[in-house]
Amino acid sequence: ENLLLLDVVPLSLGVETQGGVMSIVVPRNTAIPTCKKKKFTTAEDRQTVVEFPIYEGERPMTKDNNLLGQFELGGIIPAPRETPELEVTFDIDANGILHVSAEDKATGKKSDITIKNDAGRLKQEDIDRMLENAKKFREEDRKNRDKIQAVDEFRQYIYQMQEMLTTSTNVK
């Protein structure tokens, strides 16, 4: 008689980032309704538009997860990569309707998408299969994630060296 039932998010929800990696915003089993926010930035210098593909799943690579929808945020002021601050909000109401929005903190520009519970969502057997695959491929996924992280760190190092060379050339 003191039993409390909660609706929860059956699979993690997130955004695809550089390299096809899923950045989780709402972890699996989060009670709904809920509202979660996460900061993102640009991947390229002078980038004025950012795409936000929205996925559900438990694997680190978006290719192994379910695409729910996507939208883009434009009008970002051209700046060096990783400079703009983009805040993404995942808001899930009591009916399971997902509203995802992104805001450029510098300009206040916003964009969003609403994903209903019946559009493109997985059936229970598909969710169970995805959870099983996440367990089955855990080690392989860890290796892929480590490899992508190493490539990202190398790209960051190259970018820093280019900036340093550009700065030192301009000083002379």
C-alpha atoms as an extended CHARMM CRD file, in Angstrom:
* protein
*
       172  EXT
         1         1  GLU       CA              0.0000000000        0.0000000000        0.0000000000  PROA      1               0.0000000000
         2         2  ASN       CA              3.0270000000        2.3140000000        0.3270000000  PROA      2               0.0000000000
         3         3  LEU       CA              4.1930000000        1.5350000000       -3.1950000000  PROA      3               0.0000000000
         4         4  LEU       CA              5.1580000000        4.5240000000       -5.3450000000  PROA      4               0.0000000000
         5         5  LEU       CA              5.4720000000        4.0310000000       -9.0930000000  PROA      5               0.0000000000
         6         6  LEU       CA              7.6180000000        6.4100000000      -11.0890000000  PROA      6               0.0000000000
         7         7  ASP       CA              7.8580000000        6.8210000000      -14.8250000000  PROA      7               0.0000000000
         8         8  VAL       CA             11.4870000000        6.8160000000      -15.8900000000  PROA      8               0.0000000000
         9         9  VAL       CA             13.4840000000        7.4040000000      -19.0400000000  PROA      9               0.0000000000
        10        10  PRO       CA             14.0160000000        3.8750000000      -20.4870000000  PROA      10              0.0000000000
        11        11  LEU       CA             17.2030000000        4.7970000000      -22.3810000000  PROA      11              0.0000000000
        12        12  SER       CA             19.7200000000        7.6140000000      -21.9790000000  PROA      12              0.0000000000
        13        13  LEU       CA             19.0400000000       10.7150000000      -24.0690000000  PROA      13              0.0000000000
        14        14  GLY       CA             21.7550000000       12.8560000000      -25.5760000000  PROA      14              0.0000000000
        15        15  VAL       CA             23.2890000000       14.8470000000      -28.3850000000  PROA      15              0.0000000000
        16        16  GLU       CA             25.7350000000       13.6890000000      -31.0450000000  PROA      16              0.0000000000
        17        17  THR       CA             29.0800000000       15.4620000000      -30.7380000000  PROA      17              0.0000000000
        18        18  GLN       CA             32.2070000000       15.4820000000      -32.9120000000  PROA      18              0.0000000000
        19        19  GLY       CA             33.3170000000       12.0180000000      -33.9590000000  PROA      19              0.0000000000
        20        20  GLY       CA             29.8240000000       10.5280000000      -33.6990000000  PROA      20              0.0000000000
        21        21  VAL       CA             29.9840000000       10.3150000000      -29.9150000000  PROA      21              0.0000000000
        22        22  MET       CA             26.7990000000       10.5290000000      -27.8550000000  PROA      22              0.0000000000
        23        23  SER       CA             27.0080000000       13.0700000000      -25.0660000000  PROA      23              0.0000000000
        24        24  ILE       CA             24.3970000000       12.0150000000      -22.5130000000  PROA      24              0.0000000000
        25        25  VAL       CA             22.1950000000       14.7690000000      -21.1010000000  PROA      25              0.0000000000
        26        26  VAL       CA             19.4740000000       12.6520000000      -19.4370000000  PROA      26              0.0000000000
        27        27  PRO       CA             20.7650000000        9.3510000000      -18.0050000000  PROA      27              0.0000000000
        28        28  ARG       CA             18.7270000000        6.1590000000      -18.2180000000  PROA      28              0.0000000000
        29        29  ASN       CA             16.2360000000        5.6150000000      -15.3570000000  PROA      29              0.0000000000
        30        30  THR       CA             15.8750000000        9.3440000000      -14.6130000000  PROA      30              0.0000000000
        31        31  ALA       CA             12.3960000000        9.9540000000      -13.1820000000  PROA      31              0.0000000000
        32        32  ILE       CA             10.0430000000       12.0080000000      -15.3320000000  PROA      32              0.0000000000
        33        33  PRO       CA              9.0030000000       14.7540000000      -15.5070000000  PROA      33              0.0000000000
        34        34  THR       CA             12.5450000000       16.1540000000      -15.5790000000  PROA      34              0.0000000000
        35        35  CYS       CA             14.5880000000       19.0110000000      -16.9350000000  PROA      35              0.0000000000
        36        36  LYS       CA             18.3450000000       18.6330000000      -17.5450000000  PROA      36              0.0000000000
        37        37  LYS       CA             20.8230000000       21.1120000000      -19.0320000000  PROA      37              0.0000000000
        38        38  LYS       CA             24.2890000000       20.7370000000      -20.4880000000  PROA      38              0.0000000000
        39        39  LYS       CA             26.7790000000       23.1430000000      -22.0670000000  PROA      39              0.0000000000
        40        40  PHE       CA             28.1860000000       22.5730000000      -25.5430000000  PROA      40              0.0000000000
        41        41  THR       CA             30.3490000000       24.6330000000      -27.8810000000  PROA      41              0.0000000000
        42        42  THR       CA             31.5010000000       24.7820000000      -31.4970000000  PROA      42              0.0000000000
        43        43  ALA       CA             33.9310000000       22.3370000000      -33.0980000000  PROA      43              0.0000000000
        44        44  GLU       CA             35.3030000000       24.6270000000      -35.8220000000  PROA      44              0.0000000000
        45        45  ASP       CA             36.6730000000       28.1680000000      -35.9820000000  PROA      45              0.0000000000
        46        46  ARG       CA             34.1180000000       30.8010000000      -37.0480000000  PROA      46              0.0000000000
        47        47  GLN       CA             31.2610000000       28.2700000000      -36.9510000000  PROA      47              0.0000000000
        48        48  THR       CA             27.9170000000       30.0890000000      -37.1410000000  PROA      48              0.0000000000
        49        49  VAL       CA             25.5550000000       27.0740000000      -37.1880000000  PROA      49              0.0000000000
        50        50  VAL       CA             25.5180000000       23.9870000000      -34.9490000000  PROA      50              0.0000000000
        51        51  GLU       CA             23.4270000000       20.8860000000      -35.6190000000  PROA      51              0.0000000000
        52        52  PHE       CA             21.9180000000       19.0240000000      -32.6860000000  PROA      52              0.0000000000
        53        53  PRO       CA             21.0450000000       15.3930000000      -33.5390000000  PROA      53              0.0000000000
        54        54  ILE       CA             19.0880000000       13.9230000000      -30.5830000000  PROA      54              0.0000000000
        55        55  TYR       CA             19.5620000000       10.2340000000      -29.7510000000  PROA      55              0.0000000000
        56        56  GLU       CA             18.3680000000        7.6300000000      -27.2710000000  PROA      56              0.0000000000
        57        57  GLY       CA             20.4660000000        4.6110000000      -26.3420000000  PROA      57              0.0000000000
        58        58  GLU       CA             23.1880000000        3.2050000000      -24.1130000000  PROA      58              0.0000000000
        59        59  ARG       CA             26.0940000000        2.8920000000      -26.5330000000  PROA      59              0.0000000000
        60        60  PRO       CA             28.7530000000        5.6210000000      -26.7170000000  PROA      60              0.0000000000
        61        61  MET       CA             28.6020000000        5.9050000000      -30.5270000000  PROA      61              0.0000000000
        62        62  THR       CA             25.4590000000        7.4320000000      -32.0120000000  PROA      62              0.0000000000
        63        63  LYS       CA             25.5340000000        4.9830000000      -34.9420000000  PROA      63              0.0000000000
        64        64  ASP       CA             24.5440000000        2.2960000000      -32.4080000000  PROA      64              0.0000000000
        65        65  ASN       CA             21.6860000000        4.3360000000      -30.9360000000  PROA      65              0.0000000000
        66        66  ASN       CA             18.2640000000        5.5470000000      -32.1160000000  PROA      66              0.0000000000
        67        67  LEU       CA             17.9890000000        8.9670000000      -33.7900000000  PROA      67              0.0000000000
        68        68  LEU       CA             14.8990000000       10.7640000000      -32.4690000000  PROA      68              0.0000000000
        69        69  GLY       CA             15.2470000000       13.9730000000      -34.4450000000  PROA      69              0.0000000000
        70        70  GLN       CA             17.5250000000       16.9240000000      -35.0370000000  PROA      70              0.0000000000
        71        71  PHE       CA             17.5360000000       20.6820000000      -35.2690000000  PROA      71              0.0000000000
        72        72  GLU       CA             20.0770000000       23.4300000000      -35.7590000000  PROA      72              0.0000000000
        73        73  LEU       CA             20.9500000000       26.6590000000      -34.0250000000  PROA      73              0.0000000000
        74        74  GLY       CA             22.1350000000       29.4480000000      -36.3060000000  PROA      74              0.0000000000
        75        75  GLY       CA             23.2270000000       33.0280000000      -35.8760000000  PROA      75              0.0000000000
        76        76  ILE       CA             26.2000000000       32.1900000000      -33.6790000000  PROA      76              0.0000000000
        77        77  ILE       CA             28.8010000000       34.9560000000      -33.7040000000  PROA      77              0.0000000000
        78        78  PRO       CA             31.9140000000       33.7540000000      -35.5960000000  PROA      78              0.0000000000
        79        79  ALA       CA             34.6030000000       33.0010000000      -33.0070000000  PROA      79              0.0000000000
        80        80  PRO       CA             37.4580000000       30.5790000000      -32.3730000000  PROA      80              0.0000000000
        81        81  ARG       CA             36.2450000000       27.0430000000      -31.8270000000  PROA      81              0.0000000000
        82        82  GLU       CA             35.2020000000       26.1140000000      -28.2990000000  PROA      82              0.0000000000
        83        83  THR       CA             34.4870000000       29.7770000000      -27.5230000000  PROA      83              0.0000000000
        84        84  PRO       CA             30.6860000000       30.0460000000      -27.9300000000  PROA      84              0.0000000000
        85        85  GLU       CA             28.6430000000       28.7760000000      -25.0090000000  PROA      85              0.0000000000
        86        86  LEU       CA             25.5890000000       26.8170000000      -26.1440000000  PROA      86              0.0000000000
        87        87  GLU       CA             23.2060000000       25.6000000000      -23.4570000000  PROA      87              0.0000000000
        88        88  VAL       CA             21.0590000000       22.6080000000      -24.3640000000  PROA      88              0.0000000000
        89        89  THR       CA             17.9740000000       21.7950000000      -22.3040000000  PROA      89              0.0000000000
        90        90  PHE       CA             16.1400000000       18.4640000000      -22.3240000000  PROA      90              0.0000000000
        91        91  ASP       CA             12.6780000000       18.8840000000      -20.8010000000  PROA      91              0.0000000000
        92        92  ILE       CA             10.4880000000       15.7920000000      -20.4880000000  PROA      92              0.0000000000
        93        93  ASP       CA              6.9200000000       16.2900000000      -19.3130000000  PROA      93              0.0000000000
        94        94  ALA       CA              4.6990000000       13.8410000000      -17.3990000000  PROA      94              0.0000000000
        95        95  ASN       CA              3.3980000000       12.4440000000      -20.7220000000  PROA      95              0.0000000000
        96        96  GLY       CA              6.9220000000       11.5790000000      -21.8980000000  PROA      96              0.0000000000
        97        97  ILE       CA              7.0260000000       14.3400000000      -24.5060000000  PROA      97              0.0000000000
        98        98  LEU       CA             10.6130000000       15.4910000000      -25.0050000000  PROA      98              0.0000000000
        99        99  HSD       CA             11.3150000000       19.1460000000      -25.7250000000  PROA      99              0.0000000000
       100       100  VAL       CA             14.9510000000       19.9230000000      -26.5770000000  PROA      100             0.0000000000
       101       101  SER       CA             16.1610000000       23.4890000000      -26.9480000000  PROA      101             0.0000000000
       102       102  ALA       CA             19.5260000000       25.1360000000      -27.5210000000  PROA      102             0.0000000000
       103       103  GLU       CA             20.4820000000       28.7060000000      -26.6900000000  PROA      103             0.0000000000
       104       104  ASP       CA             23.5570000000       30.6940000000      -27.6690000000  PROA      104             0.0000000000
       105       105  LYS       CA             24.3630000000       32.4840000000      -24.4060000000  PROA      105             0.0000000000
       106       106  ALA       CA             26.1330000000       35.3620000000      -26.2030000000  PROA      106             0.0000000000
       107       107  THR       CA             23.3030000000       36.3120000000      -28.5750000000  PROA      107             0.0000000000
       108       108  GLY       CA             20.2840000000       34.7960000000      -26.8330000000  PROA      108             0.0000000000
       109       109  LYS       CA             19.3050000000       33.0520000000      -30.0780000000  PROA      109             0.0000000000
       110       110  LYS       CA             17.3220000000       29.8580000000      -29.5230000000  PROA      110             0.0000000000
       111       111  SER       CA             16.1300000000       26.8750000000      -31.4900000000  PROA      111             0.0000000000
       112       112  ASP       CA             14.2360000000       23.7420000000      -30.4620000000  PROA      112             0.0000000000
       113       113  ILE       CA             12.4860000000       20.5060000000      -31.3470000000  PROA      113             0.0000000000
       114       114  THR       CA              9.6190000000       18.5970000000      -29.7530000000  PROA      114             0.0000000000
       115       115  ILE       CA              9.6690000000       14.7970000000      -29.9060000000  PROA      115             0.0000000000
       116       116  LYS       CA              6.4270000000       13.0530000000      -29.0280000000  PROA      116             0.0000000000
       117       117  ASN       CA              6.3350000000        9.6900000000      -27.3190000000  PROA      117             0.0000000000
       118       118  ASP       CA              4.9070000000        7.9520000000      -30.4050000000  PROA      118             0.0000000000
       119       119  ALA       CA              7.1810000000        9.3840000000      -33.1150000000  PROA      119             0.0000000000
       120       120  GLY       CA             10.2790000000        7.2860000000      -33.7680000000  PROA      120             0.0000000000
       121       121  ARG       CA             10.4050000000        5.8780000000      -30.2370000000  PROA      121             0.0000000000
       122       122  LEU       CA             11.4040000000        2.2830000000      -29.6090000000  PROA      122             0.0000000000
       123       123  LYS       CA              9.2100000000       -0.6020000000      -28.5090000000  PROA      123             0.0000000000
       124       124  GLN       CA             10.0520000000       -2.4380000000      -25.2770000000  PROA      124             0.0000000000
       125       125  GLU       CA             11.6950000000       -5.3470000000      -27.1130000000  PROA      125             0.0000000000
       126       126  ASP       CA             13.9410000000       -2.8960000000      -29.0010000000  PROA      126             0.0000000000
       127       127  ILE       CA             14.8900000000       -1.1990000000      -25.7200000000  PROA      127             0.0000000000
       128       128  ASP       CA             15.7100000000       -4.5910000000      -24.1810000000  PROA      128             0.0000000000
       129       129  ARG       CA             17.8420000000       -5.4830000000      -27.2230000000  PROA      129             0.0000000000
       130       130  MET       CA             19.7260000000       -2.1730000000      -26.9970000000  PROA      130             0.0000000000
       131       131  LEU       CA             20.4230000000       -2.7180000000      -23.2950000000  PROA      131             0.0000000000
       132       132  GLU       CA             21.6750000000       -6.2420000000      -24.0040000000  PROA      132             0.0000000000
       133       133  ASN       CA             23.9280000000       -4.9580000000      -26.8040000000  PROA      133             0.0000000000
       134       134  ALA       CA             25.3180000000       -2.2840000000      -24.5030000000  PROA      134             0.0000000000
       135       135  LYS       CA             26.3850000000       -5.0290000000      -22.0760000000  PROA      135             0.0000000000
       136       136  LYS       CA             27.6430000000       -7.3080000000      -24.8440000000  PROA      136             0.0000000000
       137       137  PHE       CA             29.8040000000       -4.6410000000      -26.5210000000  PROA      137             0.0000000000
       138       138  ARG       CA             30.9350000000       -2.8070000000      -23.3620000000  PROA      138             0.0000000000
       139       139  GLU       CA             34.6630000000       -3.5420000000      -23.8480000000  PROA      139             0.0000000000
       140       140  GLU       CA             34.6330000000       -2.7700000000      -27.5820000000  PROA      140             0.0000000000
       141       141  ASP       CA             32.7790000000        0.4880000000      -26.8760000000  PROA      141             0.0000000000
       142       142  ARG       CA             35.3490000000        1.4590000000      -24.2340000000  PROA      142             0.0000000000
       143       143  LYS       CA             38.1800000000        0.9380000000      -26.7470000000  PROA      143             0.0000000000
       144       144  ASN       CA             36.3540000000        3.0290000000      -29.3880000000  PROA      144             0.0000000000
       145       145  ARG       CA             35.6890000000        5.7900000000      -26.8720000000  PROA      145             0.0000000000
       146       146  ASP       CA             39.3650000000        5.8020000000      -25.8170000000  PROA      146             0.0000000000
       147       147  LYS       CA             40.4890000000        5.9660000000      -29.4560000000  PROA      147             0.0000000000
       148       148  ILE       CA             38.1740000000        8.8910000000      -30.2200000000  PROA      148             0.0000000000
       149       149  GLN       CA             39.3350000000       10.6900000000      -27.0890000000  PROA      149             0.0000000000
       150       150  ALA       CA             42.9700000000       10.2500000000      -28.1540000000  PROA      150             0.0000000000
       151       151  VAL       CA             42.2190000000       11.6420000000      -31.6280000000  PROA      151             0.0000000000
       152       152  ASP       CA             40.3650000000       14.6070000000      -30.0780000000  PROA      152             0.0000000000
       153       153  GLU       CA             43.2920000000       15.3200000000      -27.7510000000  PROA      153             0.0000000000
       154       154  PHE       CA             45.6810000000       15.1700000000      -30.7180000000  PROA      154             0.0000000000
       155       155  ARG       CA             43.4770000000       17.5680000000      -32.7190000000  PROA      155             0.0000000000
       156       156  GLN       CA             43.4140000000       19.9230000000      -29.7310000000  PROA      156             0.0000000000
       157       157  TYR       CA             47.2160000000       19.7730000000      -29.5100000000  PROA      157             0.0000000000
       158       158  ILE       CA             47.5490000000       20.5620000000      -33.2430000000  PROA      158             0.0000000000
       159       159  TYR       CA             45.1020000000       23.4510000000      -32.8700000000  PROA      159             0.0000000000
       160       160  GLN       CA             47.0740000000       24.8600000000      -29.9190000000  PROA      160             0.0000000000
       161       161  MET       CA             50.3410000000       24.5960000000      -31.8780000000  PROA      161             0.0000000000
       162       162  GLN       CA             48.7740000000       26.3670000000      -34.8830000000  PROA      162             0.0000000000
       163       163  GLU       CA             47.5180000000       29.1400000000      -32.6070000000  PROA      163             0.0000000000
       164       164  MET       CA             50.9190000000       29.4610000000      -30.9710000000  PROA      164             0.0000000000
       165       165  LEU       CA             52.6900000000       29.6400000000      -34.3490000000  PROA      165             0.0000000000
       166       166  THR       CA             50.1980000000       32.1870000000      -35.6500000000  PROA      166             0.0000000000
       167       167  THR       CA             50.5970000000       34.3040000000      -32.5250000000  PROA      167             0.0000000000
       168       168  SER       CA             54.4040000000       34.1540000000      -32.5670000000  PROA      168             0.0000000000
       169       169  THR       CA             54.4890000000       34.9950000000      -36.3170000000  PROA      169             0.0000000000
       170       170  ASN       CA             52.2120000000       38.0090000000      -35.7980000000  PROA      170             0.0000000000
       171       171  VAL       CA             54.3410000000       39.2990000000      -32.8950000000  PROA      171             0.0000000000
       172       172  LYS       CA             57.5280000000       39.5980000000      -34.9870000000  PROA      172             0.0000000000
